[in-house]
Amino acid sequence: MRRIILLMTVAALVVVSTLFVVSASGAHKQPTAKAQKHPTRTVLIKGFRFKPAHITIKRGTKVRWINKDSTAHTATANNRRSFDSGRLGKGQRYSHTFKRAGKKPYHCKIHPHMRGRVVVKR
Ligand SMILES: [Cu+2]
């Protein structure tokens, strides 16, 4: 009888320790908070428009413009200092990380009627 109790205790310990190891390794696979700290927003340049034309982001967010038109475009800050993609051909992309809060209106140098705005929050 004692031997059976001893065997059952050992079996229970093995089950418990196996569950512990499985749950500990599962916890490792969860994404870290750091990966979400600097998110990326994408703005498509399509049909001679920025899509979406107006975005609101948090400071530290990276904005990525992708030209989906066959015509070349730019994403150029109206003040011409904050950021300027330069000429983006078909399929080309440009990224800028916004570190300061404020309103950042921009346009396309080649087609000045193309306008967009990034609002950066603290
Ligand atoms: Cu353009």
mmCIF file with all atom_site columns, N, CA and C and ligand atoms in Angstrom, residues 48 72-74 108-111 114, ligand 1:
data_model
loop_
_atom_site.group_PDB
_atom_site.id
_atom_site.type_symbol
_atom_site.label_atom_id
_atom_site.label_alt_id
_atom_site.label_comp_id
_atom_site.label_asym_id
_atom_site.label_entity_id
_atom_site.label_seq_id
_atom_site.pdbx_PDB_ins_code
_atom_site.Cartn_x
_atom_site.Cartn_y
_atom_site.Cartn_z
_atom_site.occupancy
_atom_site.B_iso_or_equiv
_atom_site.pdbx_formal_charge
_atom_site.auth_seq_id
_atom_site.auth_comp_id
_atom_site.auth_asym_id
_atom_site.auth_atom_id
_atom_site.pdbx_PDB_model_num
ATOM   1  N  N  . PHE A 1 48  ? -2.729 59.763 -57.221 1.00 0.00 ? 48  PHE A N  1
ATOM   2  C  CA . PHE A 1 48  ? -2.372 61.159 -56.953 1.00 0.00 ? 48  PHE A CA 1
ATOM   3  C  C  . PHE A 1 48  ? -2.956 61.660 -55.633 1.00 0.00 ? 48  PHE A C  1
ATOM   4  N  N  . ALA A 1 72  ? 6.071  59.306 -60.520 1.00 0.00 ? 72  ALA A N  1
ATOM   5  C  CA . ALA A 1 72  ? 6.899  59.623 -59.357 1.00 0.00 ? 72  ALA A CA 1
ATOM   6  C  C  . ALA A 1 72  ? 6.209  60.670 -58.480 1.00 0.00 ? 72  ALA A C  1
ATOM   7  N  N  . HIS A 1 73  ? 6.396  60.549 -57.167 1.00 0.00 ? 73  HIS A N  1
ATOM   8  C  CA . HIS A 1 73  ? 5.846  61.498 -56.203 1.00 0.00 ? 73  HIS A CA 1
ATOM   9  C  C  . HIS A 1 73  ? 6.883  61.761 -55.118 1.00 0.00 ? 73  HIS A C  1
ATOM   10 N  N  . THR A 1 74  ? 6.593  62.744 -54.272 1.00 0.00 ? 74  THR A N  1
ATOM   11 C  CA . THR A 1 74  ? 7.407  62.956 -53.073 1.00 0.00 ? 74  THR A CA 1
ATOM   12 C  C  . THR A 1 74  ? 6.472  63.150 -51.884 1.00 0.00 ? 74  THR A C  1
ATOM   13 N  N  . CYS A 1 108 ? 3.311  66.970 -52.180 1.00 0.00 ? 108 CYS A N  1
ATOM   14 C  CA . CYS A 1 108 ? 4.172  66.366 -53.206 1.00 0.00 ? 108 CYS A CA 1
ATOM   15 C  C  . CYS A 1 108 ? 4.789  67.515 -54.007 1.00 0.00 ? 108 CYS A C  1
ATOM   16 N  N  . LYS A 1 109 ? 6.110  67.525 -54.105 1.00 0.00 ? 109 LYS A N  1
ATOM   17 C  CA . LYS A 1 109 ? 6.794  68.619 -54.809 1.00 0.00 ? 109 LYS A CA 1
ATOM   18 C  C  . LYS A 1 109 ? 6.456  68.640 -56.298 1.00 0.00 ? 109 LYS A C  1
ATOM   19 N  N  . ILE A 1 110 ? 6.195  67.448 -56.836 1.00 0.00 ? 110 ILE A N  1
ATOM   20 C  CA . ILE A 1 110 ? 5.928  67.357 -58.278 1.00 0.00 ? 110 ILE A CA 1
ATOM   21 C  C  . ILE A 1 110 ? 4.482  67.757 -58.593 1.00 0.00 ? 110 ILE A C  1
ATOM   22 N  N  . HIS A 1 111 ? 3.572  67.441 -57.661 1.00 0.00 ? 111 HIS A N  1
ATOM   23 C  CA . HIS A 1 111 ? 2.146  67.772 -57.825 1.00 0.00 ? 111 HIS A CA 1
ATOM   24 C  C  . HIS A 1 111 ? 1.689  68.495 -56.553 1.00 0.00 ? 111 HIS A C  1
ATOM   25 N  N  . MET A 1 114 ? -1.308 67.772 -54.249 1.00 0.00 ? 114 MET A N  1
ATOM   26 C  CA . MET A 1 114 ? -1.346 66.577 -53.382 1.00 0.00 ? 114 MET A CA 1
ATOM   27 C  C  . MET A 1 114 ? -0.889 66.994 -51.987 1.00 0.00 ? 114 MET A C  1
HETATM 28 CU CU . CU  B 2 .   ? 3.029  63.645 -56.827 1.00 0.00 ? 1   CU  B CU 1
#
